[in-house]
């Protein structure tokens, strides 16, 4: 109860402090800037974004073709002399002569033709849309339906090929079960013509208006109902999800920056010393300081969801993202020595986090890998598909776990010695690890350190999976294998680093051996626990095998983990902390060799 | 302004960047993004251009065909990538669910010359890369089918479009426009944003850590100190830009008119750094300065992009090798705005010097 009132006091102070920084000299400027921003963005929306203006040059022999090019600013149009054969010599990328489209050789000419064909299609559509008899101009309408096949991820990837289709045989296949729930194609008659015409026009307007496309995308008014004409039949453009990232993630990231600065400010000139000296526990201090920012972020998300008229359910997948940003903001605010270090680390972190959120989600509706990112769930809520509890756990568990662990580490290190140290980034991190080792139960600490690194390892490995999943098969597997081994060895060395900075227990040969066994044990237990809970879908595929070694008897992976970390330990004992990279490389090499041996059937 | 003092301060800042290894983080970041862009290329081209999956060529997809339409059936059987089977709907859908077929096509029984359109229900497997690939291939066939039917119903059209026939087909997809029109300008302005953020950090840090007073007790004036910091941030721009260009070229992306591009980026970035430094000197607090600066940058960028022949557009044109000669005029304009900003920041510094 007392802790709770302390928490609110701290939160109140934090709000007051924030108001202090944001007041007087800043507020008028901020208001002016926001008004300017609004004005400028509507101005730019009106004038269009001029980024690729004049990138192609096209020559035409008759002004009729200007209808096709229209107002597309990408083209510079020149009149075409009638006797020219080599259009490249005129510096043109494209030329139209007597209805024939010529292009210059090379990449640029091809790209120009591609863009022209796109414009030509839009021109044709605009002509066809105006026909009185719409069904003569558009005689085919398609209703595309997706069948959910229970095989999904496993079936396509546990084989050697990523998405290998079956070679069709001469005779039609005979399924085991015959579907009974059948709906014949719906007939369209003349009465629906005008409705469909309006839909086509809306769809066309969506394609041309740069900003309109995205605002529509957010409110998801599928202009074309269920029926499409063939030229509009295409998989959803994945670049669109980047808009979701901008809309949701960037405001959250910016708010977490304020929290980061607040923590950093406590450290400059040791201003926070009084706070630490107070009888308030570090965990209350941190949570109190964090509370206003967390509430602010949730309010921002609700406001955005409300503006785009999305279901408020979409907030659930974003909560772990908020926690994730806040925990990293706390960590970065605590470890960086100077403002520029703060900037660089936070830019670095934000790029990686944004990529982690973004790259899987471009495969939304396409692939189960997409579920690795909570943003995919937001996409699903907005487009009306929704998500199941399993999906939620699958895509958010790692975010929750990493945030909570990072909070734990930071709370434990929220003391004078660690906060006001002048050491570099890596030394500070070693210091943090050292503080995690308990003097009495150091062996238990080792197991716990090894276990809590697991979510971070998983996150990194999921990242490798999304990154390299699309490369051709042997390369993707080998790359994933080497990187996975490197990550595992890196985090397993954390226990040794902790022991060395803590200076207790002394690193004797006996201690090296015992610690290796403990770290190997903790790592294995953590790995198995998390695997069972979350990502069993990936585990059983070949990529899962490369990542998690989830096969064979339990003692083989145990010996491997213990053995490789022992290598690192021996090297650390013999040559000290400076030899850590060497130790990790050797351990990685051993680990990879073992993986290759186990998976040899897949690779060659 | 004492030039020796300015360079001494600039040297110190660059050295501390090196020793703090923060610059290494920035370089790592560049590599990371470069890696991602190549991932984007591979991933997306695989999705949109089935031929990227080399091993898929030659594979024939089984298609369940329901109904009696013969034109569409013939189109499918003529295509080497498909083997259509005439099937009962229940059997076809059952086989699709068990992945023994790639898709099921079920056209309505509308005759080709009818008043009404033909409707087709197309079933594919959800959540699957394969069906994306197949959908792209089926789309080509359906477009062909649409052309045939449109030709049969030709007489009912009011007027015809102008026809343009390509002399030779073009490969399914290239990322030319994405690379030159978006990626290159975005990547080249990364260093500017990084450097501008850096100059804010360097200046506000002296205020907030209260080290500025100590520094002022040396012969260096406030102007020398700030100029030194600005100089350090400007100097690292060409290095970062060169690194980007090298990375892009290592990826096989040819960039024309390198020298002009570097000049444009250099002066536009200098203008951004000067804006950032002015804001930092005025506010002396990192949170405030960064907030004002990031909003201001978005405003300036949006405003620039609204005009044709803005520096970013010119960089695109320079990179593809087709820039108009007046890009020199734009360059002179950005140099002039840098000069204006220098006058501005000098005034601001004089005003705040003894506060």
Short mmCIF file of N, CA and C in Angstrom, two decimals, chain B residues 155-299:
data_model
loop_
_atom_site.label_atom_id
_atom_site.label_comp_id
_atom_site.label_asym_id
_atom_site.label_seq_id
_atom_site.Cartn_x
_atom_site.Cartn_y
_atom_site.Cartn_z
N UNK B 155 -18.41 -5.01 -80.65
CA UNK B 155 -19.36 -4.10 -81.30
C UNK B 155 -20.18 -3.30 -80.31
N UNK B 156 -20.22 -3.75 -79.08
CA UNK B 156 -21.04 -3.05 -78.10
C UNK B 156 -20.29 -1.88 -77.44
N UNK B 157 -19.00 -1.71 -77.76
CA UNK B 157 -18.25 -0.59 -77.17
C UNK B 157 -18.57 0.71 -77.89
N UNK B 158 -18.61 1.84 -77.17
CA UNK B 158 -18.92 3.13 -77.79
C UNK B 158 -17.72 3.69 -78.55
N UNK B 159 -16.56 3.61 -77.95
CA UNK B 159 -15.36 4.13 -78.61
C UNK B 159 -14.15 3.33 -78.14
N UNK B 160 -13.08 3.37 -78.94
CA UNK B 160 -11.92 2.53 -78.66
C UNK B 160 -10.75 3.37 -78.13
N UNK B 161 -9.91 2.80 -77.30
CA UNK B 161 -8.71 3.50 -76.87
C UNK B 161 -7.63 3.51 -77.96
N UNK B 162 -6.69 4.44 -77.83
CA UNK B 162 -5.50 4.45 -78.70
C UNK B 162 -4.70 3.19 -78.40
N UNK B 163 -4.21 2.50 -79.42
CA UNK B 163 -3.44 1.29 -79.12
C UNK B 163 -1.94 1.58 -79.21
N UNK B 164 -1.22 1.02 -78.26
CA UNK B 164 0.24 1.07 -78.28
C UNK B 164 0.70 -0.35 -78.02
N UNK B 165 1.49 -0.90 -78.93
CA UNK B 165 1.99 -2.27 -78.73
C UNK B 165 3.48 -2.21 -78.44
N UNK B 166 3.93 -2.83 -77.39
CA UNK B 166 5.37 -2.86 -77.14
C UNK B 166 6.09 -3.66 -78.22
N UNK B 167 7.26 -3.16 -78.63
CA UNK B 167 8.01 -3.89 -79.67
C UNK B 167 8.62 -5.16 -79.10
N UNK B 168 8.94 -5.13 -77.83
CA UNK B 168 9.42 -6.37 -77.20
C UNK B 168 8.94 -6.37 -75.75
N UNK B 169 8.70 -7.55 -75.21
CA UNK B 169 8.17 -7.61 -73.84
C UNK B 169 9.25 -7.19 -72.84
N UNK B 170 8.80 -6.86 -71.65
CA UNK B 170 9.74 -6.44 -70.61
C UNK B 170 9.65 -7.46 -69.48
N UNK B 171 10.79 -7.68 -68.83
CA UNK B 171 10.81 -8.66 -67.74
C UNK B 171 9.81 -8.26 -66.67
N UNK B 172 9.31 -9.24 -65.95
CA UNK B 172 8.21 -9.03 -65.04
C UNK B 172 8.40 -7.84 -64.09
N UNK B 173 9.54 -7.76 -63.50
CA UNK B 173 9.71 -6.72 -62.50
C UNK B 173 11.14 -6.27 -62.38
N UNK B 174 11.33 -4.99 -62.22
CA UNK B 174 12.66 -4.54 -61.87
C UNK B 174 12.48 -3.55 -60.73
N UNK B 175 13.52 -3.35 -59.95
CA UNK B 175 13.39 -2.47 -58.82
C UNK B 175 14.07 -1.14 -59.08
N UNK B 176 14.19 -0.83 -60.38
CA UNK B 176 14.89 0.37 -60.78
C UNK B 176 14.32 1.61 -60.09
N UNK B 177 13.02 1.77 -60.16
CA UNK B 177 12.42 2.98 -59.61
C UNK B 177 12.55 3.01 -58.09
N UNK B 178 12.39 1.85 -57.47
CA UNK B 178 12.51 1.77 -56.02
C UNK B 178 13.94 2.13 -55.59
N UNK B 179 14.93 1.57 -56.29
CA UNK B 179 16.31 1.81 -55.91
C UNK B 179 16.70 3.26 -56.14
N UNK B 180 16.46 3.74 -57.38
CA UNK B 180 16.95 5.07 -57.70
C UNK B 180 16.02 6.16 -57.18
N UNK B 181 14.74 5.87 -57.18
CA UNK B 181 13.79 6.91 -56.82
C UNK B 181 13.50 7.02 -55.34
N UNK B 182 13.89 6.02 -54.55
CA UNK B 182 13.54 6.06 -53.14
C UNK B 182 14.73 5.70 -52.25
N UNK B 183 15.33 4.56 -52.56
CA UNK B 183 16.39 4.05 -51.69
C UNK B 183 17.60 4.98 -51.67
N UNK B 184 18.07 5.37 -52.86
CA UNK B 184 19.29 6.18 -52.92
C UNK B 184 19.12 7.52 -52.20
N UNK B 185 18.08 8.31 -52.52
CA UNK B 185 17.96 9.57 -51.79
C UNK B 185 17.79 9.36 -50.28
N UNK B 186 17.04 8.32 -49.89
CA UNK B 186 16.83 8.08 -48.47
C UNK B 186 18.14 7.75 -47.78
N UNK B 187 18.92 6.88 -48.40
CA UNK B 187 20.18 6.46 -47.78
C UNK B 187 21.17 7.62 -47.73
N UNK B 188 21.19 8.44 -48.79
CA UNK B 188 22.18 9.51 -48.81
C UNK B 188 21.86 10.59 -47.78
N UNK B 189 20.59 10.71 -47.39
CA UNK B 189 20.29 11.74 -46.39
C UNK B 189 20.34 11.21 -44.96
N UNK B 190 20.50 9.91 -44.79
CA UNK B 190 20.73 9.34 -43.46
C UNK B 190 21.88 10.05 -42.74
N UNK B 191 23.07 10.16 -43.39
CA UNK B 191 24.19 10.81 -42.71
C UNK B 191 23.84 12.22 -42.26
N UNK B 192 23.04 12.94 -43.05
CA UNK B 192 22.68 14.30 -42.67
C UNK B 192 21.88 14.29 -41.38
N UNK B 193 20.92 13.37 -41.31
CA UNK B 193 20.08 13.30 -40.11
C UNK B 193 20.95 12.91 -38.91
N UNK B 194 21.83 11.94 -39.11
CA UNK B 194 22.69 11.50 -38.01
C UNK B 194 23.57 12.65 -37.54
N UNK B 195 24.19 13.35 -38.48
CA UNK B 195 25.09 14.44 -38.10
C UNK B 195 24.35 15.57 -37.42
N UNK B 196 23.15 15.86 -37.89
CA UNK B 196 22.38 16.95 -37.27
C UNK B 196 22.01 16.59 -35.84
N UNK B 197 21.61 15.34 -35.63
CA UNK B 197 21.32 14.89 -34.27
C UNK B 197 22.57 14.98 -33.40
N UNK B 198 23.69 14.64 -34.01
CA UNK B 198 24.96 14.65 -33.29
C UNK B 198 25.33 16.04 -32.82
N UNK B 199 25.13 17.04 -33.70
CA UNK B 199 25.56 18.39 -33.32
C UNK B 199 24.70 18.89 -32.15
N UNK B 200 23.43 18.50 -32.12
CA UNK B 200 22.59 18.87 -30.98
C UNK B 200 23.15 18.25 -29.70
N UNK B 201 23.49 16.97 -29.78
CA UNK B 201 24.04 16.28 -28.61
C UNK B 201 25.31 16.97 -28.12
N UNK B 202 26.20 17.27 -29.06
CA UNK B 202 27.49 17.84 -28.67
C UNK B 202 27.31 19.20 -27.99
N UNK B 203 26.41 20.02 -28.51
CA UNK B 203 26.25 21.37 -27.95
C UNK B 203 25.50 21.33 -26.63
N UNK B 204 24.35 20.62 -26.60
CA UNK B 204 23.56 20.63 -25.36
C UNK B 204 24.30 19.95 -24.23
N UNK B 205 25.15 18.99 -24.59
CA UNK B 205 25.89 18.29 -23.55
C UNK B 205 26.78 19.25 -22.76
N UNK B 206 27.43 20.17 -23.47
CA UNK B 206 28.31 21.14 -22.79
C UNK B 206 27.49 21.99 -21.82
N UNK B 207 26.27 22.34 -22.22
CA UNK B 207 25.43 23.12 -21.32
C UNK B 207 24.97 22.28 -20.14
N UNK B 208 24.43 21.09 -20.44
CA UNK B 208 23.79 20.33 -19.37
C UNK B 208 24.77 19.70 -18.40
N UNK B 209 25.96 19.36 -18.90
CA UNK B 209 26.98 18.83 -17.98
C UNK B 209 27.75 19.97 -17.34
N UNK B 210 27.42 21.21 -17.66
CA UNK B 210 28.07 22.41 -17.14
C UNK B 210 29.56 22.42 -17.40
N UNK B 211 29.96 21.86 -18.53
CA UNK B 211 31.39 21.88 -18.87
C UNK B 211 31.72 23.08 -19.73
N UNK B 212 30.67 23.80 -20.17
CA UNK B 212 30.91 24.92 -21.08
C UNK B 212 31.70 26.03 -20.38
N UNK B 213 31.40 26.22 -19.07
CA UNK B 213 32.09 27.29 -18.35
C UNK B 213 33.58 27.04 -18.31
N UNK B 214 33.95 25.80 -18.04
CA UNK B 214 35.36 25.44 -18.02
C UNK B 214 35.99 25.71 -19.38
N UNK B 215 35.26 25.31 -20.42
CA UNK B 215 35.77 25.47 -21.77
C UNK B 215 35.94 26.95 -22.11
N UNK B 216 35.01 27.77 -21.59
CA UNK B 216 35.05 29.20 -21.90
C UNK B 216 36.21 29.89 -21.19
N UNK B 217 36.74 29.27 -20.13
CA UNK B 217 37.86 29.89 -19.43
C UNK B 217 39.15 29.77 -20.24
N UNK B 218 39.13 28.96 -21.30
CA UNK B 218 40.28 28.89 -22.21
C UNK B 218 40.15 30.07 -23.18
N UNK B 219 41.15 30.29 -24.02
CA UNK B 219 41.03 31.41 -24.97
C UNK B 219 39.88 31.25 -25.97
N UNK B 220 39.26 30.05 -26.06
CA UNK B 220 38.21 29.83 -27.04
C UNK B 220 36.95 30.60 -26.68
N UNK B 221 36.34 31.26 -27.66
CA UNK B 221 35.06 31.93 -27.42
C UNK B 221 33.93 30.95 -27.70
N UNK B 222 32.71 31.37 -27.35
CA UNK B 222 31.56 30.51 -27.61
C UNK B 222 31.48 30.18 -29.09
N UNK B 223 31.77 31.22 -29.91
CA UNK B 223 31.70 31.03 -31.35
C UNK B 223 32.69 29.96 -31.81
N UNK B 224 33.91 30.02 -31.29
CA UNK B 224 34.92 29.02 -31.66
C UNK B 224 34.43 27.61 -31.31
N UNK B 225 33.89 27.51 -30.10
CA UNK B 225 33.48 26.18 -29.62
C UNK B 225 32.38 25.61 -30.50
N UNK B 226 31.32 26.43 -30.72
CA UNK B 226 30.20 25.94 -31.52
C UNK B 226 30.66 25.64 -32.95
N UNK B 227 31.46 26.54 -33.52
CA UNK B 227 31.92 26.31 -34.89
C UNK B 227 32.73 25.02 -34.98
N UNK B 228 33.55 24.78 -33.97
CA UNK B 228 34.35 23.56 -33.99
C UNK B 228 33.45 22.33 -34.02
N UNK B 229 32.40 22.38 -33.21
CA UNK B 229 31.50 21.23 -33.16
C UNK B 229 30.77 21.05 -34.49
N UNK B 230 30.33 22.19 -35.05
CA UNK B 230 29.64 22.10 -36.35
C UNK B 230 30.59 21.52 -37.39
N UNK B 231 31.83 22.02 -37.37
CA UNK B 231 32.82 21.57 -38.36
C UNK B 231 33.02 20.05 -38.27
N UNK B 232 33.12 19.55 -37.03
CA UNK B 232 33.33 18.11 -36.86
C UNK B 232 32.18 17.33 -37.49
N UNK B 233 30.94 17.81 -37.27
CA UNK B 233 29.79 17.09 -37.81
C UNK B 233 29.73 17.19 -39.33
N UNK B 234 30.15 18.34 -39.86
CA UNK B 234 30.13 18.48 -41.33
C UNK B 234 31.19 17.57 -41.94
N UNK B 235 32.34 17.49 -41.27
CA UNK B 235 33.44 16.72 -41.85
C UNK B 235 33.13 15.23 -41.97
N UNK B 236 32.29 14.71 -41.08
CA UNK B 236 32.05 13.26 -41.18
C UNK B 236 31.01 12.93 -42.25
N UNK B 237 30.37 13.96 -42.81
CA UNK B 237 29.36 13.68 -43.84
C UNK B 237 29.94 13.04 -45.09
N UNK B 238 30.98 13.65 -45.70
CA UNK B 238 31.50 13.02 -46.92
C UNK B 238 31.94 11.58 -46.67
N UNK B 239 32.49 11.34 -45.46
CA UNK B 239 32.94 9.98 -45.15
C UNK B 239 31.76 9.01 -45.20
N UNK B 240 30.66 9.41 -44.53
CA UNK B 240 29.50 8.51 -44.50
C UNK B 240 28.88 8.35 -45.87
N UNK B 241 28.78 9.47 -46.62
CA UNK B 241 28.18 9.40 -47.95
C UNK B 241 29.02 8.50 -48.85
N UNK B 242 30.34 8.66 -48.76
CA UNK B 242 31.21 7.83 -49.59
C UNK B 242 31.00 6.36 -49.26
N UNK B 243 30.83 6.08 -47.97
CA UNK B 243 30.61 4.70 -47.55
C UNK B 243 29.32 4.15 -48.15
N UNK B 244 28.27 4.95 -48.12
CA UNK B 244 27.01 4.52 -48.71
C UNK B 244 27.15 4.24 -50.19
N UNK B 245 27.79 5.20 -50.87
CA UNK B 245 27.92 5.05 -52.31
C UNK B 245 28.72 3.79 -52.62
N UNK B 246 29.77 3.56 -51.82
CA UNK B 246 30.58 2.36 -52.04
C UNK B 246 29.73 1.11 -51.82
N UNK B 247 28.92 1.13 -50.75
CA UNK B 247 28.06 -0.03 -50.47
C UNK B 247 27.08 -0.28 -51.61
N UNK B 248 26.48 0.80 -52.10
CA UNK B 248 25.52 0.66 -53.19
C UNK B 248 26.21 0.11 -54.43
N UNK B 249 27.41 0.64 -54.71
CA UNK B 249 28.08 0.18 -55.91
C UNK B 249 28.56 -1.26 -55.77
N UNK B 250 28.91 -1.62 -54.53
CA UNK B 250 29.29 -3.02 -54.31
C UNK B 250 28.10 -3.94 -54.57
N UNK B 251 26.88 -3.42 -54.39
CA UNK B 251 25.69 -4.20 -54.69
C UNK B 251 25.33 -4.19 -56.16
N UNK B 252 26.21 -3.60 -56.98
CA UNK B 252 25.97 -3.60 -58.42
C UNK B 252 25.01 -2.52 -58.88
N UNK B 253 24.84 -1.47 -58.06
CA UNK B 253 23.97 -0.37 -58.47
C UNK B 253 24.85 0.74 -59.02
N UNK B 254 24.67 1.03 -60.30
CA UNK B 254 25.54 2.01 -60.96
C UNK B 254 25.01 3.40 -60.67
N UNK B 255 25.89 4.30 -60.24
CA UNK B 255 25.45 5.66 -59.95
C UNK B 255 26.23 6.63 -60.81
N UNK B 256 25.50 7.43 -61.61
CA UNK B 256 26.16 8.39 -62.49
C UNK B 256 26.45 9.67 -61.70
N UNK B 257 27.34 10.48 -62.19
CA UNK B 257 27.63 11.82 -61.66
C UNK B 257 27.85 11.84 -60.15
N UNK B 258 28.83 11.07 -59.69
CA UNK B 258 29.12 10.96 -58.26
C UNK B 258 29.48 12.29 -57.62
N UNK B 259 30.39 13.02 -58.28
CA UNK B 259 30.91 14.24 -57.66
C UNK B 259 29.77 15.22 -57.39
N UNK B 260 28.89 15.37 -58.38
CA UNK B 260 27.78 16.32 -58.21
C UNK B 260 26.86 15.89 -57.07
N UNK B 261 26.62 14.57 -56.98
CA UNK B 261 25.76 14.08 -55.90
C UNK B 261 26.36 14.40 -54.55
N UNK B 262 27.67 14.14 -54.42
CA UNK B 262 28.31 14.40 -53.13
C UNK B 262 28.20 15.88 -52.78
N UNK B 263 28.38 16.75 -53.78
CA UNK B 263 28.26 18.19 -53.53
C UNK B 263 26.87 18.56 -53.02
N UNK B 264 25.85 18.06 -53.72
CA UNK B 264 24.48 18.37 -53.31
C UNK B 264 24.20 17.89 -51.90
N UNK B 265 24.56 16.63 -51.63
CA UNK B 265 24.30 16.08 -50.31
C UNK B 265 25.05 16.88 -49.26
N UNK B 266 26.28 17.23 -49.59
CA UNK B 266 27.12 17.95 -48.64
C UNK B 266 26.47 19.26 -48.22
N UNK B 267 26.03 20.06 -49.20
CA UNK B 267 25.49 21.37 -48.83
C UNK B 267 24.10 21.28 -48.21
N UNK B 268 23.27 20.36 -48.69
CA UNK B 268 21.96 20.21 -48.06
C UNK B 268 22.14 19.76 -46.60
N UNK B 269 23.08 18.82 -46.39
CA UNK B 269 23.31 18.35 -45.03
C UNK B 269 23.86 19.47 -44.17
N UNK B 270 24.76 20.27 -44.73
CA UNK B 270 25.32 21.39 -43.97
C UNK B 270 24.20 22.32 -43.51
N UNK B 271 23.25 22.57 -44.40
CA UNK B 271 22.13 23.43 -44.01
C UNK B 271 21.38 22.82 -42.83
N UNK B 272 21.13 21.50 -42.90
CA UNK B 272 20.41 20.82 -41.80
C UNK B 272 21.20 20.93 -40.50
N UNK B 273 22.53 20.72 -40.59
CA UNK B 273 23.36 20.77 -39.38
C UNK B 273 23.31 22.17 -38.78
N UNK B 274 23.34 23.18 -39.63
CA UNK B 274 23.30 24.56 -39.13
C UNK B 274 21.96 24.84 -38.44
N UNK B 275 20.88 24.35 -39.04
CA UNK B 275 19.57 24.54 -38.38
C UNK B 275 19.60 23.88 -37.00
N UNK B 276 20.10 22.64 -36.98
CA UNK B 276 20.15 21.90 -35.71
C UNK B 276 20.98 22.66 -34.68
N UNK B 277 22.14 23.18 -35.11
CA UNK B 277 23.03 23.87 -34.17
C UNK B 277 22.35 25.13 -33.63
N UNK B 278 21.65 25.86 -34.52
CA UNK B 278 20.95 27.07 -34.07
C UNK B 278 19.93 26.72 -32.99
N UNK B 279 19.16 25.68 -33.25
CA UNK B 279 18.15 25.27 -32.28
C UNK B 279 18.81 24.87 -30.96
N UNK B 280 19.93 24.13 -31.06
CA UNK B 280 20.61 23.67 -29.84
C UNK B 280 21.12 24.85 -29.03
N UNK B 281 21.69 25.84 -29.70
CA UNK B 281 22.21 27.01 -28.98
C UNK B 281 21.07 27.77 -28.32
N UNK B 282 19.92 27.82 -28.99
CA UNK B 282 18.80 28.55 -28.42
C UNK B 282 18.20 27.83 -27.22
N UNK B 283 18.10 26.51 -27.27
CA UNK B 283 17.38 25.81 -26.21
C UNK B 283 18.26 25.18 -25.14
N UNK B 284 19.49 24.82 -25.47
CA UNK B 284 20.47 24.31 -24.50
C UNK B 284 20.01 23.07 -23.75
N UNK B 285 19.00 22.41 -24.24
CA UNK B 285 18.49 21.23 -23.55
C UNK B 285 18.21 20.19 -24.62
N UNK B 286 18.72 18.99 -24.42
CA UNK B 286 18.65 18.01 -25.48
C UNK B 286 17.22 17.65 -25.85
N UNK B 287 16.38 17.39 -24.82
CA UNK B 287 15.01 16.96 -25.11
C UNK B 287 14.29 18.00 -25.97
N UNK B 288 14.40 19.28 -25.52
CA UNK B 288 13.71 20.33 -26.26
C UNK B 288 14.27 20.46 -27.67
N UNK B 289 15.60 20.54 -27.76
CA UNK B 289 16.22 20.79 -29.05
C UNK B 289 15.90 19.67 -30.04
N UNK B 290 16.00 18.42 -29.56
CA UNK B 290 15.73 17.30 -30.47
C UNK B 290 14.28 17.32 -30.93
N UNK B 291 13.38 17.65 -30.01
CA UNK B 291 11.96 17.68 -30.35
C UNK B 291 11.68 18.74 -31.42
N UNK B 292 12.18 19.97 -31.16
CA UNK B 292 11.97 21.06 -32.13
C UNK B 292 12.61 20.69 -33.46
N UNK B 293 13.84 20.17 -33.37
CA UNK B 293 14.55 19.89 -34.62
C UNK B 293 13.84 18.82 -35.45
N UNK B 294 13.41 17.73 -34.79
CA UNK B 294 12.82 16.67 -35.61
C UNK B 294 11.52 17.14 -36.26
N UNK B 295 10.74 17.95 -35.53
CA UNK B 295 9.52 18.48 -36.16
C UNK B 295 9.89 19.41 -37.31
N UNK B 296 10.89 20.27 -37.07
CA UNK B 296 11.28 21.22 -38.10
C UNK B 296 11.78 20.50 -39.36
N UNK B 297 12.54 19.42 -39.15
CA UNK B 297 13.07 18.70 -40.31
C UNK B 297 11.94 18.13 -41.16
N UNK B 298 10.92 17.58 -40.49
CA UNK B 298 9.81 17.02 -41.26
C UNK B 298 9.14 18.13 -42.07
N UNK B 299 8.96 19.30 -41.44
CA UNK B 299 8.33 20.41 -42.16
C UNK B 299 9.17 20.81 -43.37
#
